[in-house]
Amino acid sequence: MKTILQIVKKEFLQFKRDPKMFAMVLVAPVIQLIFFGYAATLDVNIVHTAVYDMDKSVESRSFLKQFEESGYFNLDYYIDDYDKLNKLFDEGEVIFCIVIPTDFQSKLNRNETVKIQGIFDGSDGNTASIASGYFNNTILSYNKNILTSIIAKRGTSAQQLKGITAESRVWYNPELKTRVFMVPAIAGLLLMVITLILTSLAVVKEKEIGTLEQLIVTPIKPYQLILGKLLPFKILGLIAVVIVLTAMSVIFGIHIRGNVIFLFVTTSIYVLSLLGFGLFISTISNTQQQAMMLAMFVVMLPMVYLSGFAFPIENMPEVIQWVTYAIPLRYYITIIRGVVLKGIGFEQLWFDVLMLLILSIVILYLSSLRFKKNID
């Protein structure tokens, strides 16, 4: 028994001497719990809304005020045609539009049924479903609290009220299937597994078996070594994307509506950031176990939770929303969902492409500098 206790003591001492592992096991979970506890929510707190008010009357403004006072809807844009709505949906500025007909006030005055149209961006089925519930509840509240008061003044009984009925339309994903929203983004996750983890493990493995030192003493230049290490994983990543997109079309019936070449160019940019992360992890890890833990807990989990893959970024606390701007997967998910589901391209996604390119270059450059320093 004493021998076993001595071995246990030795293992704890060894664990104490490894500060990276100590922080990974004891500190990282607390930090992740704080971040993910706020980020991992499917609630929809704000519905960014466009208004197409064709009536522009006193009653239509009173009706819209009900949405503002509900606490769920932000009336961000007032539009005059459906082309503007198309643009707002494509750019992700709004997820919902209220369309008020031209005869809104006159029909209310005549106690006739008024149909209000709600148009939803259904690419995220969960958010659209929740927003649709808010829409219907707000109309019910208007019928009960405001419309009843208006008509009751004329002596109309509650049984005779016609009121407002909701007519919902869903674009991009009419059946509100969750997998239509999730499957395209899974390509980004698979790329992480192939490029980030394999890159970090491959370099660290050479450290462990001593072949990296043998490469260093050869006439090979640092940039040649870096390119030789990274290119195979970039090629593997692009092959994986072809397989995933083909399977997505054949198995799930989700076809790419946008430009395939544009999608592959942006995918190549995204892969650069993953290779940079993998290279960086390899420079601070001494064993494959360390590299795997760092890749999983320091890079992959934050990217999954803070990228908008499953949880809407706009529902996160403002501080965490700022953190998400440093997550490459955030921009790639926006791009691939936009190209696959909406058929949009560079004109609407230029900001995401630019941010992804800047992050990829910075991450890869800094990681390469650290790798060169380690070699020297």
mmCIF file of C-alpha atoms in Angstrom:
data_model
loop_
_atom_site.group_PDB
_atom_site.id
_atom_site.type_symbol
_atom_site.label_atom_id
_atom_site.label_comp_id
_atom_site.label_asym_id
_atom_site.label_seq_id
_atom_site.Cartn_x
_atom_site.Cartn_y
_atom_site.Cartn_z
ATOM 1 C CA MET A 1 0.000 0.000 0.000
ATOM 2 C CA LYS A 2 2.862 2.354 0.852
ATOM 3 C CA THR A 3 4.361 1.729 -2.590
ATOM 4 C CA ILE A 4 1.095 2.626 -4.297
ATOM 5 C CA LEU A 5 0.857 5.853 -2.274
ATOM 6 C CA GLN A 6 4.386 6.785 -3.280
ATOM 7 C CA ILE A 7 3.524 6.280 -6.941
ATOM 8 C CA VAL A 8 0.371 8.378 -6.524
ATOM 9 C CA LYS A 9 2.441 11.099 -4.843
ATOM 10 C CA LYS A 10 4.951 11.008 -7.694
ATOM 11 C CA GLU A 11 2.194 11.391 -10.286
ATOM 12 C CA PHE A 12 0.744 14.417 -8.493
ATOM 13 C CA LEU A 13 4.206 15.994 -8.259
ATOM 14 C CA GLN A 14 4.705 15.429 -11.962
ATOM 15 C CA PHE A 15 1.310 16.926 -12.617
ATOM 16 C CA LYS A 16 2.258 19.968 -10.510
ATOM 17 C CA ARG A 17 5.480 20.445 -12.514
ATOM 18 C CA ASP A 18 3.476 20.682 -15.744
ATOM 19 C CA PRO A 19 1.745 24.097 -15.496
ATOM 20 C CA LYS A 20 0.075 23.722 -18.897
ATOM 21 C CA MET A 21 -1.690 20.541 -17.876
ATOM 22 C CA PHE A 22 -2.532 22.036 -14.476
ATOM 23 C CA ALA A 23 -4.215 25.046 -16.082
ATOM 24 C CA MET A 24 -5.967 22.856 -18.636
ATOM 25 C CA VAL A 25 -7.509 20.566 -16.042
ATOM 26 C CA LEU A 26 -8.345 23.000 -13.251
ATOM 27 C CA VAL A 27 -8.568 26.517 -14.715
ATOM 28 C CA ALA A 28 -9.901 25.981 -18.242
ATOM 29 C CA PRO A 29 -13.165 24.273 -17.140
ATOM 30 C CA VAL A 30 -14.082 27.231 -14.915
ATOM 31 C CA ILE A 31 -13.452 29.753 -17.701
ATOM 32 C CA GLN A 32 -15.386 27.639 -20.207
ATOM 33 C CA LEU A 33 -18.292 27.217 -17.801
ATOM 34 C CA ILE A 34 -18.592 30.998 -17.466
ATOM 35 C CA PHE A 35 -18.401 31.633 -21.207
ATOM 36 C CA PHE A 36 -20.578 28.749 -22.333
ATOM 37 C CA GLY A 37 -23.106 29.237 -19.557
ATOM 38 C CA TYR A 38 -23.988 32.580 -21.123
ATOM 39 C CA ALA A 39 -23.426 31.600 -24.743
ATOM 40 C CA ALA A 40 -25.250 28.253 -24.845
ATOM 41 C CA THR A 41 -28.847 29.403 -25.086
ATOM 42 C CA LEU A 42 -31.541 28.855 -27.703
ATOM 43 C CA ASP A 43 -33.700 31.709 -26.388
ATOM 44 C CA VAL A 44 -34.578 34.460 -28.848
ATOM 45 C CA ASN A 45 -34.459 37.738 -26.956
ATOM 46 C CA ILE A 46 -34.443 40.157 -29.881
ATOM 47 C CA VAL A 47 -36.188 39.723 -33.234
ATOM 48 C CA HIS A 48 -34.660 42.160 -35.706
ATOM 49 C CA THR A 49 -37.607 43.298 -37.793
ATOM 50 C CA ALA A 50 -38.383 45.162 -41.007
ATOM 51 C CA VAL A 51 -41.724 46.928 -41.475
ATOM 52 C CA TYR A 52 -43.547 47.208 -44.797
ATOM 53 C CA ASP A 53 -46.443 49.521 -43.886
ATOM 54 C CA MET A 54 -48.511 50.092 -47.009
ATOM 55 C CA ASP A 55 -51.292 51.819 -45.053
ATOM 56 C CA LYS A 56 -49.255 54.390 -43.065
ATOM 57 C CA SER A 57 -52.290 55.274 -40.958
ATOM 58 C CA VAL A 58 -52.899 56.091 -37.298
ATOM 59 C CA GLU A 59 -54.129 52.553 -36.654
ATOM 60 C CA SER A 60 -51.163 50.920 -38.392
ATOM 61 C CA ARG A 61 -48.773 52.950 -36.232
ATOM 62 C CA SER A 62 -50.744 51.928 -33.139
ATOM 63 C CA PHE A 63 -50.487 48.311 -34.259
ATOM 64 C CA LEU A 64 -46.699 48.567 -34.731
ATOM 65 C CA LYS A 65 -46.373 50.165 -31.298
ATOM 66 C CA GLN A 66 -47.716 46.915 -29.850
ATOM 67 C CA PHE A 67 -44.702 45.102 -31.340
ATOM 68 C CA GLU A 68 -42.261 47.660 -29.960
ATOM 69 C CA GLU A 69 -43.768 47.406 -26.485
ATOM 70 C CA SER A 70 -43.725 43.588 -26.509
ATOM 71 C CA GLY A 71 -40.024 43.590 -25.620
ATOM 72 C CA TYR A 72 -39.137 41.063 -28.332
ATOM 73 C CA PHE A 73 -39.189 43.018 -31.593
ATOM 74 C CA ASN A 74 -36.748 45.688 -32.747
ATOM 75 C CA LEU A 75 -38.289 47.596 -35.666
ATOM 76 C CA ASP A 76 -34.967 48.298 -37.365
ATOM 77 C CA TYR A 77 -36.024 49.105 -40.933
ATOM 78 C CA TYR A 78 -39.044 50.645 -42.667
ATOM 79 C CA ILE A 79 -39.158 49.552 -46.296
ATOM 80 C CA ASP A 80 -41.237 50.387 -49.367
ATOM 81 C CA ASP A 81 -40.868 47.243 -51.493
ATOM 82 C CA TYR A 82 -40.005 43.548 -51.370
ATOM 83 C CA ASP A 83 -36.663 44.050 -53.125
ATOM 84 C CA LYS A 84 -35.376 45.887 -50.067
ATOM 85 C CA LEU A 85 -36.617 43.015 -47.895
ATOM 86 C CA ASN A 86 -34.722 40.522 -50.073
ATOM 87 C CA LYS A 87 -31.536 42.515 -49.539
ATOM 88 C CA LEU A 88 -32.038 42.737 -45.761
ATOM 89 C CA PHE A 89 -32.625 38.985 -45.529
ATOM 90 C CA ASP A 90 -29.603 38.199 -47.701
ATOM 91 C CA GLU A 91 -27.343 40.403 -45.571
ATOM 92 C CA GLY A 92 -28.724 38.959 -42.332
ATOM 93 C CA GLU A 93 -29.880 42.353 -41.081
ATOM 94 C CA VAL A 94 -33.377 41.128 -40.145
ATOM 95 C CA ILE A 95 -35.058 37.767 -39.594
ATOM 96 C CA PHE A 96 -38.681 38.933 -39.792
ATOM 97 C CA CYS A 97 -40.850 41.405 -41.684
ATOM 98 C CA ILE A 98 -44.342 42.712 -40.867
ATOM 99 C CA VAL A 99 -46.410 43.532 -43.949
ATOM 100 C CA ILE A 100 -49.431 45.779 -43.313
ATOM 101 C CA PRO A 101 -51.951 46.010 -46.198
ATOM 102 C CA THR A 102 -53.154 49.298 -47.676
ATOM 103 C CA ASP A 103 -56.699 48.923 -46.327
ATOM 104 C CA PHE A 104 -55.659 48.173 -42.727
ATOM 105 C CA GLN A 105 -57.429 51.130 -41.042
ATOM 106 C CA SER A 106 -60.485 51.138 -43.288
ATOM 107 C CA LYS A 107 -61.172 47.441 -42.664
ATOM 108 C CA LEU A 108 -60.815 47.901 -38.920
ATOM 109 C CA ASN A 109 -63.292 50.769 -39.055
ATOM 110 C CA ARG A 110 -65.736 48.587 -41.000
ATOM 111 C CA ASN A 111 -65.181 45.693 -38.546
ATOM 112 C CA GLU A 112 -63.814 43.456 -41.295
ATOM 113 C CA THR A 113 -61.095 40.849 -40.893
ATOM 114 C CA VAL A 114 -57.598 42.190 -41.614
ATOM 115 C CA LYS A 115 -54.821 39.858 -42.727
ATOM 116 C CA ILE A 116 -51.346 40.789 -41.527
ATOM 117 C CA GLN A 117 -48.489 39.022 -43.230
ATOM 118 C CA GLY A 118 -45.369 37.950 -41.346
ATOM 119 C CA ILE A 119 -42.384 36.909 -43.469
ATOM 120 C CA PHE A 120 -39.610 34.959 -41.725
ATOM 121 C CA ASP A 121 -36.051 34.042 -42.643
ATOM 122 C CA GLY A 122 -36.404 30.290 -42.143
ATOM 123 C CA SER A 123 -32.733 29.405 -42.649
ATOM 124 C CA ASP A 124 -32.564 29.079 -38.852
ATOM 125 C CA GLY A 125 -35.700 27.033 -38.205
ATOM 126 C CA ASN A 126 -35.530 27.306 -34.406
ATOM 127 C CA THR A 127 -35.289 31.107 -34.374
ATOM 128 C CA ALA A 128 -38.017 31.442 -37.008
ATOM 129 C CA SER A 129 -40.360 29.175 -35.028
ATOM 130 C CA ILE A 130 -39.871 31.154 -31.820
ATOM 131 C CA ALA A 131 -40.248 34.488 -33.631
ATOM 132 C CA SER A 132 -43.454 33.206 -35.251
ATOM 133 C CA GLY A 133 -44.824 32.448 -31.783
ATOM 134 C CA TYR A 134 -43.992 35.979 -30.633
ATOM 135 C CA PHE A 135 -45.697 37.342 -33.773
ATOM 136 C CA ASN A 136 -48.924 35.427 -33.168
ATOM 137 C CA ASN A 137 -49.000 36.273 -29.455
ATOM 138 C CA THR A 138 -48.520 39.981 -30.156
ATOM 139 C CA ILE A 139 -51.436 39.965 -32.597
ATOM 140 C CA LEU A 140 -53.627 38.176 -30.056
ATOM 141 C CA SER A 141 -52.690 40.796 -27.486
ATOM 142 C CA TYR A 142 -53.533 43.604 -29.918
ATOM 143 C CA ASN A 143 -56.918 42.048 -30.665
ATOM 144 C CA LYS A 144 -57.672 41.766 -26.966
ATOM 145 C CA ASN A 145 -56.345 45.042 -25.580
ATOM 146 C CA ILE A 146 -56.586 47.593 -28.382
ATOM 147 C CA LEU A 147 -58.886 46.404 -31.137
ATOM 148 C CA THR A 148 -61.629 45.530 -28.633
ATOM 149 C CA SER A 149 -61.459 49.033 -27.191
ATOM 150 C CA ILE A 150 -61.720 50.684 -30.617
ATOM 151 C CA ILE A 151 -64.766 48.746 -31.774
ATOM 152 C CA ALA A 152 -66.474 48.661 -28.356
ATOM 153 C CA LYS A 153 -66.819 52.446 -28.519
ATOM 154 C CA ARG A 154 -69.248 51.939 -31.390
ATOM 155 C CA GLY A 155 -71.359 49.494 -29.393
ATOM 156 C CA THR A 156 -70.087 46.347 -31.106
ATOM 157 C CA SER A 157 -70.194 43.238 -28.923
ATOM 158 C CA ALA A 158 -67.110 41.078 -28.393
ATOM 159 C CA GLN A 159 -68.765 38.209 -30.294
ATOM 160 C CA GLN A 160 -69.035 40.387 -33.415
ATOM 161 C CA LEU A 161 -65.379 41.364 -33.553
ATOM 162 C CA LYS A 162 -63.504 40.336 -36.686
ATOM 163 C CA GLY A 163 -60.039 41.578 -35.750
ATOM 164 C CA ILE A 164 -56.665 40.695 -37.236
ATOM 165 C CA THR A 165 -55.455 37.322 -38.439
ATOM 166 C CA ALA A 166 -51.802 36.362 -38.899
ATOM 167 C CA GLU A 167 -50.560 34.960 -42.190
ATOM 168 C CA SER A 168 -46.999 33.630 -41.978
ATOM 169 C CA ARG A 169 -44.591 33.056 -44.860
ATOM 170 C CA VAL A 170 -41.196 31.370 -44.426
ATOM 171 C CA TRP A 171 -38.362 31.899 -46.907
ATOM 172 C CA TYR A 172 -35.290 29.670 -47.581
ATOM 173 C CA ASN A 173 -36.463 26.827 -45.330
ATOM 174 C CA PRO A 174 -40.287 26.603 -45.579
ATOM 175 C CA GLU A 175 -40.519 23.388 -43.544
ATOM 176 C CA LEU A 176 -38.341 24.871 -40.751
ATOM 177 C CA LYS A 177 -36.157 21.756 -40.649
ATOM 178 C CA THR A 178 -33.271 22.140 -38.205
ATOM 179 C CA ARG A 179 -30.910 19.994 -40.267
ATOM 180 C CA VAL A 180 -31.175 22.407 -43.219
ATOM 181 C CA PHE A 181 -29.658 25.037 -40.929
ATOM 182 C CA MET A 182 -27.144 22.771 -39.191
ATOM 183 C CA VAL A 183 -25.760 20.502 -41.936
ATOM 184 C CA PRO A 184 -23.914 23.197 -43.978
ATOM 185 C CA ALA A 185 -22.175 24.460 -40.840
ATOM 186 C CA ILE A 186 -21.019 20.939 -39.972
ATOM 187 C CA ALA A 187 -18.547 21.252 -42.849
ATOM 188 C CA GLY A 188 -16.726 23.896 -40.800
ATOM 189 C CA LEU A 189 -16.518 21.558 -37.811
ATOM 190 C CA LEU A 190 -15.201 18.657 -39.884
ATOM 191 C CA LEU A 191 -12.509 20.904 -41.290
ATOM 192 C CA MET A 192 -11.402 21.662 -37.736
ATOM 193 C CA VAL A 193 -11.007 17.986 -36.942
ATOM 194 C CA ILE A 194 -8.998 17.246 -40.068
ATOM 195 C CA THR A 195 -6.768 20.317 -40.264
ATOM 196 C CA LEU A 196 -6.366 21.690 -36.744
ATOM 197 C CA ILE A 197 -5.992 18.473 -34.766
ATOM 198 C CA LEU A 198 -4.027 16.528 -37.365
ATOM 199 C CA THR A 199 -1.633 19.436 -37.965
ATOM 200 C CA SER A 200 -0.850 19.905 -34.279
ATOM 201 C CA LEU A 201 -0.494 16.161 -33.640
ATOM 202 C CA ALA A 202 1.706 15.562 -36.687
ATOM 203 C CA VAL A 203 4.270 18.207 -35.658
ATOM 204 C CA VAL A 204 4.267 17.201 -31.982
ATOM 205 C CA LYS A 205 4.688 13.545 -32.929
ATOM 206 C CA GLU A 206 7.875 14.425 -34.792
ATOM 207 C CA LYS A 207 9.073 16.214 -31.649
ATOM 208 C CA GLU A 208 8.431 13.119 -29.540
ATOM 209 C CA ILE A 209 10.214 10.674 -31.830
ATOM 210 C CA GLY A 210 13.069 13.085 -32.594
ATOM 211 C CA THR A 211 12.631 13.410 -36.362
ATOM 212 C CA LEU A 212 11.928 17.156 -36.132
ATOM 213 C CA GLU A 213 15.454 17.794 -34.846
ATOM 214 C CA GLN A 214 16.809 15.772 -37.762
ATOM 215 C CA LEU A 215 14.861 17.963 -40.194
ATOM 216 C CA ILE A 216 16.135 21.127 -38.511
ATOM 217 C CA VAL A 217 19.815 20.228 -39.081
ATOM 218 C CA THR A 218 19.223 19.645 -42.808
ATOM 219 C CA PRO A 219 19.561 22.503 -45.361
ATOM 220 C CA ILE A 220 15.749 22.844 -45.405
ATOM 221 C CA LYS A 221 14.692 26.442 -44.769
ATOM 222 C CA PRO A 222 12.052 27.197 -42.095
ATOM 223 C CA TYR A 223 9.418 28.396 -44.585
ATOM 224 C CA GLN A 224 9.918 25.233 -46.672
ATOM 225 C CA LEU A 225 9.415 23.083 -43.590
ATOM 226 C CA ILE A 226 6.271 25.005 -42.636
ATOM 227 C CA LEU A 227 4.769 24.782 -46.128
ATOM 228 C CA GLY A 228 5.678 21.114 -46.417
ATOM 229 C CA LYS A 229 3.926 20.420 -43.119
ATOM 230 C CA LEU A 230 0.795 22.472 -43.819
ATOM 231 C CA LEU A 231 0.006 21.823 -47.491
ATOM 232 C CA PRO A 232 -0.982 18.149 -47.102
ATOM 233 C CA PHE A 233 -3.553 19.034 -44.459
ATOM 234 C CA LYS A 234 -4.924 21.894 -46.553
ATOM 235 C CA ILE A 235 -5.416 19.476 -49.457
ATOM 236 C CA LEU A 236 -7.056 16.916 -47.149
ATOM 237 C CA GLY A 237 -9.354 19.601 -45.802
ATOM 238 C CA LEU A 238 -10.530 20.667 -49.263
ATOM 239 C CA ILE A 239 -11.111 17.036 -50.260
ATOM 240 C CA ALA A 240 -13.182 16.592 -47.107
ATOM 241 C CA VAL A 241 -15.313 19.616 -48.052
ATOM 242 C CA VAL A 242 -16.039 18.115 -51.477
ATOM 243 C CA ILE A 243 -17.131 14.869 -49.829
ATOM 244 C CA VAL A 244 -19.287 16.654 -47.225
ATOM 245 C CA LEU A 245 -21.020 18.922 -49.741
ATOM 246 C CA THR A 246 -21.690 15.985 -52.056
ATOM 247 C CA ALA A 247 -23.143 13.939 -49.199
ATOM 248 C CA MET A 248 -25.199 16.946 -48.113
ATOM 249 C CA SER A 249 -26.784 17.113 -51.553
ATOM 250 C CA VAL A 250 -27.265 13.364 -52.096
ATOM 251 C CA ILE A 251 -28.322 12.289 -48.599
ATOM 252 C CA PHE A 252 -30.129 15.344 -47.222
ATOM 253 C CA GLY A 253 -31.251 17.003 -50.465
ATOM 254 C CA ILE A 254 -29.638 20.313 -49.478
ATOM 255 C CA HIS A 255 -28.233 21.751 -52.695
ATOM 256 C CA ILE A 256 -25.832 24.667 -53.083
ATOM 257 C CA ARG A 257 -27.799 27.645 -54.413
ATOM 258 C CA GLY A 258 -24.845 30.012 -54.738
ATOM 259 C CA ASN A 259 -21.489 30.062 -56.500
ATOM 260 C CA VAL A 260 -19.466 26.906 -55.776
ATOM 261 C CA ILE A 261 -16.143 28.533 -56.749
ATOM 262 C CA PHE A 262 -16.748 31.384 -54.289
ATOM 263 C CA LEU A 263 -17.503 28.811 -51.585
ATOM 264 C CA PHE A 264 -14.255 26.925 -52.209
ATOM 265 C CA VAL A 265 -12.178 30.126 -52.241
ATOM 266 C CA THR A 266 -13.581 31.167 -48.856
ATOM 267 C CA THR A 267 -13.101 27.613 -47.568
ATOM 268 C CA SER A 268 -9.417 27.804 -48.510
ATOM 269 C CA ILE A 269 -9.122 31.043 -46.534
ATOM 270 C CA TYR A 270 -10.816 29.457 -43.528
ATOM 271 C CA VAL A 271 -8.469 26.450 -43.672
ATOM 272 C CA LEU A 272 -5.504 28.826 -43.367
ATOM 273 C CA SER A 273 -6.738 29.952 -39.941
ATOM 274 C CA LEU A 274 -7.119 26.343 -38.792
ATOM 275 C CA LEU A 275 -3.625 25.473 -39.989
ATOM 276 C CA GLY A 276 -2.339 28.497 -38.084
ATOM 277 C CA PHE A 277 -4.037 27.336 -34.889
ATOM 278 C CA GLY A 278 -2.669 23.820 -35.376
ATOM 279 C CA LEU A 279 0.842 25.148 -35.928
ATOM 280 C CA PHE A 280 0.601 27.344 -32.823
ATOM 281 C CA ILE A 281 -0.594 24.454 -30.661
ATOM 282 C CA SER A 282 2.331 22.352 -31.877
ATOM 283 C CA THR A 283 4.790 25.016 -30.698
ATOM 284 C CA ILE A 284 3.473 25.095 -27.123
ATOM 285 C CA SER A 285 2.892 21.359 -26.718
ATOM 286 C CA ASN A 286 5.504 18.787 -25.760
ATOM 287 C CA THR A 287 3.340 15.690 -26.131
ATOM 288 C CA GLN A 288 0.468 14.564 -28.338
ATOM 289 C CA GLN A 289 -1.748 14.404 -25.270
ATOM 290 C CA GLN A 290 -1.120 18.084 -24.549
ATOM 291 C CA ALA A 291 -1.746 18.982 -28.179
ATOM 292 C CA MET A 292 -5.054 17.101 -28.228
ATOM 293 C CA MET A 293 -6.238 18.707 -24.983
ATOM 294 C CA LEU A 294 -5.277 22.196 -26.138
ATOM 295 C CA ALA A 295 -6.923 21.713 -29.518
ATOM 296 C CA MET A 296 -10.142 20.436 -27.967
ATOM 297 C CA PHE A 297 -10.577 22.740 -24.972
ATOM 298 C CA VAL A 298 -8.759 25.923 -25.971
ATOM 299 C CA VAL A 299 -9.659 26.175 -29.657
ATOM 300 C CA MET A 300 -12.432 23.826 -30.776
ATOM 301 C CA LEU A 301 -14.982 24.186 -27.974
ATOM 302 C CA PRO A 302 -14.879 28.010 -27.912
ATOM 303 C CA MET A 303 -15.169 28.093 -31.700
ATOM 304 C CA VAL A 304 -18.199 25.794 -31.660
ATOM 305 C CA TYR A 305 -20.063 27.614 -28.888
ATOM 306 C CA LEU A 306 -19.176 31.191 -29.859
ATOM 307 C CA SER A 307 -19.434 30.949 -33.652
ATOM 308 C CA GLY A 308 -23.211 30.844 -34.030
ATOM 309 C CA PHE A 309 -23.072 27.188 -35.025
ATOM 310 C CA ALA A 310 -25.902 26.278 -32.661
ATOM 311 C CA PHE A 311 -26.570 29.323 -30.495
ATOM 312 C CA PRO A 312 -27.480 32.774 -31.935
ATOM 313 C CA ILE A 313 -24.715 35.299 -31.291
ATOM 314 C CA GLU A 314 -27.156 38.202 -30.892
ATOM 315 C CA ASN A 315 -28.626 36.510 -27.806
ATOM 316 C CA MET A 316 -25.271 36.359 -26.016
ATOM 317 C CA PRO A 317 -24.125 39.065 -23.541
ATOM 318 C CA GLU A 318 -22.459 42.021 -25.240
ATOM 319 C CA VAL A 319 -19.003 41.202 -23.860
ATOM 320 C CA ILE A 320 -19.131 37.691 -25.322
ATOM 321 C CA GLN A 321 -20.437 39.062 -28.624
ATOM 322 C CA TRP A 322 -17.239 41.100 -28.909
ATOM 323 C CA VAL A 323 -15.189 37.960 -28.280
ATOM 324 C CA THR A 324 -16.925 36.204 -31.195
ATOM 325 C CA TYR A 325 -15.377 38.678 -33.656
ATOM 326 C CA ALA A 326 -12.066 36.841 -33.126
ATOM 327 C CA ILE A 327 -13.581 33.451 -34.048
ATOM 328 C CA PRO A 328 -12.880 32.487 -37.711
ATOM 329 C CA LEU A 329 -15.646 29.866 -37.677
ATOM 330 C CA ARG A 330 -18.196 32.623 -37.053
ATOM 331 C CA TYR A 331 -17.504 34.145 -40.472
ATOM 332 C CA TYR A 332 -17.191 30.827 -42.295
ATOM 333 C CA ILE A 333 -20.545 29.608 -40.973
ATOM 334 C CA THR A 334 -22.204 32.847 -42.133
ATOM 335 C CA ILE A 335 -20.608 32.402 -45.554
ATOM 336 C CA ILE A 336 -21.446 28.730 -46.087
ATOM 337 C CA ARG A 337 -25.033 29.141 -44.864
ATOM 338 C CA GLY A 338 -25.471 32.189 -47.072
ATOM 339 C CA VAL A 339 -24.101 30.462 -50.186
ATOM 340 C CA VAL A 340 -25.840 27.121 -49.633
ATOM 341 C CA LEU A 341 -29.232 28.247 -48.296
ATOM 342 C CA LYS A 342 -29.732 31.729 -49.751
ATOM 343 C CA GLY A 343 -27.606 31.654 -52.896
ATOM 344 C CA ILE A 344 -25.841 34.925 -52.061
ATOM 345 C CA GLY A 345 -22.236 35.805 -52.846
ATOM 346 C CA PHE A 346 -19.419 38.288 -52.294
ATOM 347 C CA GLU A 347 -21.642 41.369 -52.638
ATOM 348 C CA GLN A 348 -23.553 40.447 -49.470
ATOM 349 C CA LEU A 349 -20.773 38.565 -47.657
ATOM 350 C CA TRP A 350 -17.773 40.817 -48.338
ATOM 351 C CA PHE A 351 -17.389 41.828 -44.680
ATOM 352 C CA ASP A 352 -17.284 38.207 -43.497
ATOM 353 C CA VAL A 353 -14.797 37.290 -46.244
ATOM 354 C CA LEU A 354 -12.565 40.257 -45.358
ATOM 355 C CA MET A 355 -12.614 39.495 -41.618
ATOM 356 C CA LEU A 356 -11.941 35.811 -42.276
ATOM 357 C CA LEU A 357 -8.998 36.696 -44.529
ATOM 358 C CA ILE A 358 -7.501 39.118 -41.978
ATOM 359 C CA LEU A 359 -7.846 36.651 -39.103
ATOM 360 C CA SER A 360 -6.396 33.787 -41.164
ATOM 361 C CA ILE A 361 -3.346 35.793 -42.231
ATOM 362 C CA VAL A 362 -2.680 37.113 -38.721
ATOM 363 C CA ILE A 363 -3.079 33.699 -37.048
ATOM 364 C CA LEU A 364 -0.928 31.888 -39.616
ATOM 365 C CA TYR A 365 1.746 34.604 -39.600
ATOM 366 C CA LEU A 366 2.082 34.731 -35.797
ATOM 367 C CA SER A 367 2.116 30.939 -35.558
ATOM 368 C CA SER A 368 4.802 30.713 -38.247
ATOM 369 C CA LEU A 369 6.970 33.245 -36.382
ATOM 370 C CA ARG A 370 6.712 31.201 -33.185
ATOM 371 C CA PHE A 371 7.458 27.974 -35.053
ATOM 372 C CA LYS A 372 10.551 29.534 -36.656
ATOM 373 C CA LYS A 373 11.713 30.776 -33.253
ATOM 374 C CA ASN A 374 11.397 27.276 -31.816
ATOM 375 C CA ILE A 375 13.384 25.871 -34.742
ATOM 376 C CA ASP A 376 16.127 28.451 -34.300
#
